[in-house]
Short mmCIF file of the C-alpha atoms (twelve columns), coordinates in Angstrom:
data_MODEL
# 
_entry.id   MODEL 
# 
loop_
_atom_site.group_PDB 
_atom_site.id 
_atom_site.type_symbol 
_atom_site.label_atom_id 
_atom_site.label_alt_id 
_atom_site.label_comp_id 
_atom_site.label_asym_id 
_atom_site.label_seq_id 
_atom_site.Cartn_x 
_atom_site.Cartn_y 
_atom_site.Cartn_z 
_atom_site.pdbx_PDB_model_num 
ATOM 1   C CA . UNK A 1   102.148 39.690 -69.593  1 
ATOM 2   C CA . UNK A 2   100.023 37.892 -72.178  1 
ATOM 3   C CA . UNK A 3   98.491  35.721 -69.428  1 
ATOM 4   C CA . UNK A 4   97.559  38.840 -67.463  1 
ATOM 5   C CA . UNK A 5   96.003  40.397 -70.548  1 
ATOM 6   C CA . UNK A 6   94.072  37.201 -71.136  1 
ATOM 7   C CA . UNK A 7   92.773  37.114 -67.568  1 
ATOM 8   C CA . UNK A 8   91.723  40.747 -67.752  1 
ATOM 9   C CA . UNK A 9   89.911  40.130 -71.013  1 
ATOM 10  C CA . UNK A 10  88.085  37.115 -69.598  1 
ATOM 11  C CA . UNK A 11  87.130  38.991 -66.415  1 
ATOM 12  C CA . UNK A 12  85.768  41.953 -68.332  1 
ATOM 13  C CA . UNK A 13  83.811  39.620 -70.591  1 
ATOM 14  C CA . UNK A 14  82.295  37.842 -67.586  1 
ATOM 15  C CA . UNK A 15  81.203  41.170 -66.142  1 
ATOM 16  C CA . UNK A 16  79.741  42.361 -69.437  1 
ATOM 17  C CA . UNK A 17  77.915  39.080 -70.022  1 
ATOM 18  C CA . UNK A 18  76.450  39.271 -66.523  1 
ATOM 19  C CA . UNK A 19  75.205  42.799 -67.159  1 
ATOM 20  C CA . UNK A 20  73.536  41.761 -70.416  1 
ATOM 21  C CA . UNK A 21  71.774  38.918 -68.627  1 
ATOM 22  C CA . UNK A 22  70.523  41.240 -65.896  1 
ATOM 23  C CA . UNK A 23  69.371  43.825 -68.445  1 
ATOM 24  C CA . UNK A 24  67.027  41.215 -69.860  1 
ATOM 25  C CA . UNK A 25  65.347  41.121 -66.446  1 
ATOM 26  C CA . UNK A 26  65.368  44.750 -65.291  1 
ATOM 27  C CA . UNK A 27  66.400  48.284 -66.346  1 
ATOM 28  C CA . UNK A 28  69.954  49.496 -65.784  1 
ATOM 29  C CA . UNK A 29  69.064  51.813 -62.893  1 
ATOM 30  C CA . UNK A 30  67.762  48.859 -60.877  1 
ATOM 31  C CA . UNK A 31  70.942  46.788 -61.209  1 
ATOM 32  C CA . UNK A 32  73.422  46.931 -58.326  1 
ATOM 33  C CA . UNK A 33  77.140  46.227 -58.374  1 
ATOM 34  C CA . UNK A 34  76.596  43.543 -55.756  1 
ATOM 35  C CA . UNK A 35  74.161  41.466 -57.813  1 
ATOM 36  C CA . UNK A 36  76.240  42.013 -60.939  1 
ATOM 37  C CA . UNK A 37  79.335  40.659 -59.185  1 
ATOM 38  C CA . UNK A 38  77.378  37.665 -57.906  1 
ATOM 39  C CA . UNK A 39  76.139  36.941 -61.420  1 
ATOM 40  C CA . UNK A 40  79.652  37.272 -62.873  1 
ATOM 41  C CA . UNK A 41  81.313  35.374 -59.982  1 
ATOM 42  C CA . UNK A 42  83.789  38.186 -59.326  1 
ATOM 43  C CA . UNK A 43  84.350  40.301 -56.221  1 
ATOM 44  C CA . UNK A 44  83.528  43.987 -55.948  1 
ATOM 45  C CA . UNK A 45  87.192  44.945 -55.880  1 
ATOM 46  C CA . UNK A 46  87.689  43.284 -59.247  1 
ATOM 47  C CA . UNK A 47  84.711  45.153 -60.666  1 
ATOM 48  C CA . UNK A 48  85.963  48.533 -59.446  1 
ATOM 49  C CA . UNK A 49  89.414  47.798 -60.839  1 
ATOM 50  C CA . UNK A 50  87.845  48.004 -64.300  1 
ATOM 51  C CA . UNK A 51  84.811  50.272 -63.976  1 
ATOM 52  C CA . UNK A 52  83.717  53.261 -61.896  1 
ATOM 53  C CA . UNK A 53  80.149  52.026 -61.597  1 
ATOM 54  C CA . UNK A 54  77.370  50.291 -63.526  1 
ATOM 55  C CA . UNK A 55  76.877  53.295 -65.785  1 
ATOM 56  C CA . UNK A 56  80.560  53.429 -66.674  1 
ATOM 57  C CA . UNK A 57  80.381  49.755 -67.650  1 
ATOM 58  C CA . UNK A 58  77.355  50.399 -69.852  1 
ATOM 59  C CA . UNK A 59  78.992  53.415 -71.478  1 
ATOM 60  C CA . UNK A 60  82.064  51.349 -72.347  1 
ATOM 61  C CA . UNK A 61  79.895  48.626 -73.862  1 
ATOM 62  C CA . UNK A 62  77.997  51.181 -75.937  1 
ATOM 63  C CA . UNK A 63  81.184  52.930 -77.038  1 
ATOM 64  C CA . UNK A 64  82.618  49.616 -78.201  1 
ATOM 65  C CA . UNK A 65  79.465  48.979 -80.224  1 
ATOM 66  C CA . UNK A 66  79.599  52.492 -81.671  1 
ATOM 67  C CA . UNK A 67  83.190  51.917 -82.773  1 
ATOM 68  C CA . UNK A 68  82.185  48.613 -84.371  1 
ATOM 69  C CA . UNK A 69  79.388  50.259 -86.355  1 
ATOM 70  C CA . UNK A 70  81.700  53.103 -87.325  1 
ATOM 71  C CA . UNK A 71  84.115  50.529 -88.721  1 
ATOM 72  C CA . UNK A 72  81.292  49.024 -90.786  1 
ATOM 73  C CA . UNK A 73  80.339  52.467 -92.111  1 
ATOM 74  C CA . UNK A 74  83.914  53.631 -92.705  1 
ATOM 75  C CA . UNK A 75  83.881  52.955 -96.491  1 
ATOM 76  C CA . UNK A 76  80.950  55.347 -96.827  1 
ATOM 77  C CA . UNK A 77  82.267  57.971 -94.397  1 
ATOM 78  C CA . UNK A 78  85.919  58.165 -95.428  1 
ATOM 79  C CA . UNK A 79  86.275  56.629 -98.870  1 
ATOM 80  C CA . UNK A 80  82.921  58.036 -99.975  1 
ATOM 81  C CA . UNK A 81  82.277  54.988 -102.130 1 
ATOM 82  C CA . UNK A 82  78.513  55.193 -102.727 1 
ATOM 83  C CA . UNK A 83  78.378  51.727 -104.218 1 
ATOM 84  C CA . UNK A 84  79.217  50.231 -100.818 1 
ATOM 85  C CA . UNK A 85  75.766  51.151 -99.491  1 
ATOM 86  C CA . UNK A 86  74.186  47.795 -100.348 1 
ATOM 87  C CA . UNK A 87  77.034  45.814 -98.798  1 
ATOM 88  C CA . UNK A 88  76.988  48.069 -95.748  1 
ATOM 89  C CA . UNK A 89  73.295  47.407 -95.085  1 
ATOM 90  C CA . UNK A 90  73.965  43.664 -95.201  1 
ATOM 91  C CA . UNK A 91  76.939  43.952 -92.834  1 
ATOM 92  C CA . UNK A 92  74.886  45.957 -90.323  1 
ATOM 93  C CA . UNK A 93  72.158  43.315 -90.210  1 
ATOM 94  C CA . UNK A 94  74.761  40.554 -89.949  1 
ATOM 95  C CA . UNK A 95  76.463  42.298 -87.021  1 
ATOM 96  C CA . UNK A 96  73.159  42.686 -85.195  1 
ATOM 97  C CA . UNK A 97  72.297  39.019 -85.671  1 
ATOM 98  C CA . UNK A 98  75.764  37.852 -84.586  1 
ATOM 99  C CA . UNK A 99  75.546  39.993 -81.424  1 
ATOM 100 C CA . UNK A 100 71.842  39.486 -80.786  1 
ATOM 101 C CA . UNK A 101 71.934  39.552 -76.963  1 
ATOM 102 C CA . UNK A 102 74.003  42.723 -76.909  1 
ATOM 103 C CA . UNK A 103 71.994  44.536 -79.579  1 
ATOM 104 C CA . UNK A 104 68.667  43.611 -78.030  1 
ATOM 105 C CA . UNK A 105 69.453  45.416 -74.778  1 
ATOM 106 C CA . UNK A 106 71.309  48.368 -76.334  1 
ATOM 107 C CA . UNK A 107 69.273  48.943 -79.508  1 
ATOM 108 C CA . UNK A 108 66.019  47.069 -78.957  1 
ATOM 109 C CA . UNK A 109 62.559  48.493 -78.202  1 
ATOM 110 C CA . UNK A 110 63.245  48.519 -74.434  1 
ATOM 111 C CA . UNK A 111 66.619  50.295 -74.646  1 
ATOM 112 C CA . UNK A 112 67.131  53.922 -73.608  1 
ATOM 113 C CA . UNK A 113 67.765  54.837 -77.291  1 
ATOM 114 C CA . UNK A 114 70.927  56.814 -76.472  1 
ATOM 115 C CA . UNK A 115 73.218  54.604 -78.530  1 
ATOM 116 C CA . UNK A 116 70.580  54.269 -81.232  1 
ATOM 117 C CA . UNK A 117 70.423  58.049 -81.710  1 
ATOM 118 C CA . UNK A 118 74.220  58.231 -81.975  1 
ATOM 119 C CA . UNK A 119 74.187  55.523 -84.620  1 
ATOM 120 C CA . UNK A 120 71.431  57.279 -86.556  1 
ATOM 121 C CA . UNK A 121 73.571  60.433 -86.726  1 
ATOM 122 C CA . UNK A 122 76.606  58.402 -87.741  1 
ATOM 123 C CA . UNK A 123 74.580  56.709 -90.465  1 
ATOM 124 C CA . UNK A 124 73.318  60.071 -91.660  1 
ATOM 125 C CA . UNK A 125 76.863  61.286 -92.202  1 
ATOM 126 C CA . UNK A 126 77.737  58.126 -94.118  1 
ATOM 127 C CA . UNK A 127 74.576  58.234 -96.230  1 
ATOM 128 C CA . UNK A 128 74.838  61.901 -97.200  1 
ATOM 129 C CA . UNK A 129 78.538  61.594 -97.987  1 
ATOM 130 C CA . UNK A 130 78.036  58.620 -100.270 1 
ATOM 131 C CA . UNK A 131 74.956  59.923 -102.078 1 
ATOM 132 C CA . UNK A 132 76.333  63.416 -102.649 1 
ATOM 133 C CA . UNK A 133 79.410  61.779 -104.135 1 
ATOM 134 C CA . UNK A 134 77.269  59.735 -106.500 1 
ATOM 135 C CA . UNK A 135 74.810  62.568 -107.208 1 
ATOM 136 C CA . UNK A 136 76.715  65.844 -106.676 1 
ATOM 137 C CA . UNK A 137 73.823  67.970 -107.972 1 
ATOM 138 C CA . UNK A 138 71.198  66.429 -105.725 1 
ATOM 139 C CA . UNK A 139 69.514  68.719 -103.225 1 
ATOM 140 C CA . UNK A 140 71.082  68.001 -99.803  1 
ATOM 141 C CA . UNK A 141 67.796  68.821 -98.068  1 
ATOM 142 C CA . UNK A 142 65.948  66.222 -100.135 1 
ATOM 143 C CA . UNK A 143 68.632  63.673 -99.278  1 
ATOM 144 C CA . UNK A 144 68.270  64.664 -95.631  1 
ATOM 145 C CA . UNK A 145 64.518  64.038 -95.813  1 
ATOM 146 C CA . UNK A 146 65.244  60.761 -97.567  1 
ATOM 147 C CA . UNK A 147 67.563  59.640 -94.786  1 
ATOM 148 C CA . UNK A 148 65.072  60.640 -92.076  1 
ATOM 149 C CA . UNK A 149 62.358  58.620 -93.794  1 
ATOM 150 C CA . UNK A 150 64.529  55.577 -94.456  1 
ATOM 151 C CA . UNK A 151 66.252  55.503 -91.054  1 
ATOM 152 C CA . UNK A 152 62.919  55.676 -89.213  1 
ATOM 153 C CA . UNK A 153 61.595  52.752 -91.233  1 
ATOM 154 C CA . UNK A 154 64.771  50.724 -90.761  1 
ATOM 155 C CA . UNK A 155 64.708  51.285 -87.004  1 
ATOM 156 C CA . UNK A 156 61.101  50.100 -86.813  1 
ATOM 157 C CA . UNK A 157 61.961  46.975 -88.818  1 
ATOM 158 C CA . UNK A 158 65.043  46.265 -86.696  1 
ATOM 159 C CA . UNK A 159 63.129  46.621 -83.441  1 
ATOM 160 C CA . UNK A 160 60.369  44.311 -84.662  1 
ATOM 161 C CA . UNK A 161 62.941  41.803 -85.959  1 
ATOM 162 C CA . UNK A 162 64.841  41.747 -82.654  1 
ATOM 163 C CA . UNK A 163 61.705  41.657 -80.522  1 
ATOM 164 C CA . UNK A 164 60.394  38.627 -82.440  1 
ATOM 165 C CA . UNK A 165 63.651  36.695 -82.111  1 
ATOM 166 C CA . UNK A 166 65.149  37.457 -85.533  1 
ATOM 167 C CA . UNK A 167 63.176  34.759 -87.421  1 
ATOM 168 C CA . UNK A 168 64.626  35.787 -90.793  1 
ATOM 169 C CA . UNK A 169 68.306  35.574 -91.641  1 
ATOM 170 C CA . UNK A 170 70.223  38.854 -91.754  1 
ATOM 171 C CA . UNK A 171 70.959  38.562 -95.493  1 
ATOM 172 C CA . UNK A 172 67.299  37.920 -96.301  1 
ATOM 173 C CA . UNK A 173 66.060  40.865 -94.250  1 
ATOM 174 C CA . UNK A 174 68.784  43.163 -95.598  1 
ATOM 175 C CA . UNK A 175 67.718  42.297 -99.154  1 
ATOM 176 C CA . UNK A 176 64.112  43.110 -98.261  1 
ATOM 177 C CA . UNK A 177 65.112  46.458 -96.736  1 
ATOM 178 C CA . UNK A 178 67.058  47.332 -99.879  1 
ATOM 179 C CA . UNK A 179 63.893  46.867 -101.959 1 
ATOM 180 C CA . UNK A 180 62.171  49.371 -99.662  1 
ATOM 181 C CA . UNK A 181 65.041  51.842 -99.767  1 
ATOM 182 C CA . UNK A 182 65.411  51.961 -103.550 1 
ATOM 183 C CA . UNK A 183 62.140  53.779 -104.451 1 
ATOM 184 C CA . UNK A 184 62.702  56.440 -101.777 1 
ATOM 185 C CA . UNK A 185 66.275  56.883 -102.955 1 
ATOM 186 C CA . UNK A 186 65.154  57.287 -106.579 1 
ATOM 187 C CA . UNK A 187 62.806  60.065 -105.482 1 
ATOM 188 C CA . UNK A 188 65.486  61.838 -103.461 1 
ATOM 189 C CA . UNK A 189 68.088  61.773 -106.198 1 
ATOM 190 C CA . UNK A 190 65.524  63.054 -108.722 1 
ATOM 191 C CA . UNK A 191 65.231  66.287 -106.737 1 
ATOM 192 C CA . UNK A 192 68.249  67.970 -108.298 1 
ATOM 193 C CA . UNK A 193 68.788  71.674 -108.061 1 
ATOM 194 C CA . UNK A 194 71.281  73.834 -109.851 1 
ATOM 195 C CA . UNK A 195 72.169  77.170 -108.329 1 
ATOM 196 C CA . UNK A 196 69.711  78.942 -110.612 1 
ATOM 197 C CA . UNK A 197 66.744  76.608 -110.119 1 
ATOM 198 C CA . UNK A 198 63.834  77.418 -107.868 1 
ATOM 199 C CA . UNK A 199 63.342  75.276 -104.792 1 
ATOM 200 C CA . UNK A 200 60.125  73.275 -104.760 1 
# 
């Protein structure tokens, strides 16, 4: 049974690797099952034993990535430990660098942005949970604005970093991003409102 599981795992990896290679050459809608199977050195029957079509394969790849990012963000989402934010930023950049080929086609400037938007919403939940835990009297709307501002900037930096071949190490870039995040965060947390205060 273990040998079968191993063969299945290897086959699926071959298919996924082949898709990533083809996505560097053309958009998903122009990739056929036939050329994918030729690239992966598997037959069509093997492909259809694992996936319905090309789009199903891509959805499974993106879901796996989403689950990986959710695992990275779990301390902020579930434990609500706001002090994990710095470490979380570093882990996100490290994951992207370790899975550069995958992230470039799913999150990069030429991607369809679907997974990226899901991750932005996931990050929003983690960010608001952690910061409202640390600053319970902060105005949630100000924190929401803060996240919108910061996430847009981070996405732009990530896309530029990936497009240019990730010349800086993940730890170095994460440290730089933290220096950009801090002033915006200080502004957001300063906007505290009690129930009797007037909104500005």
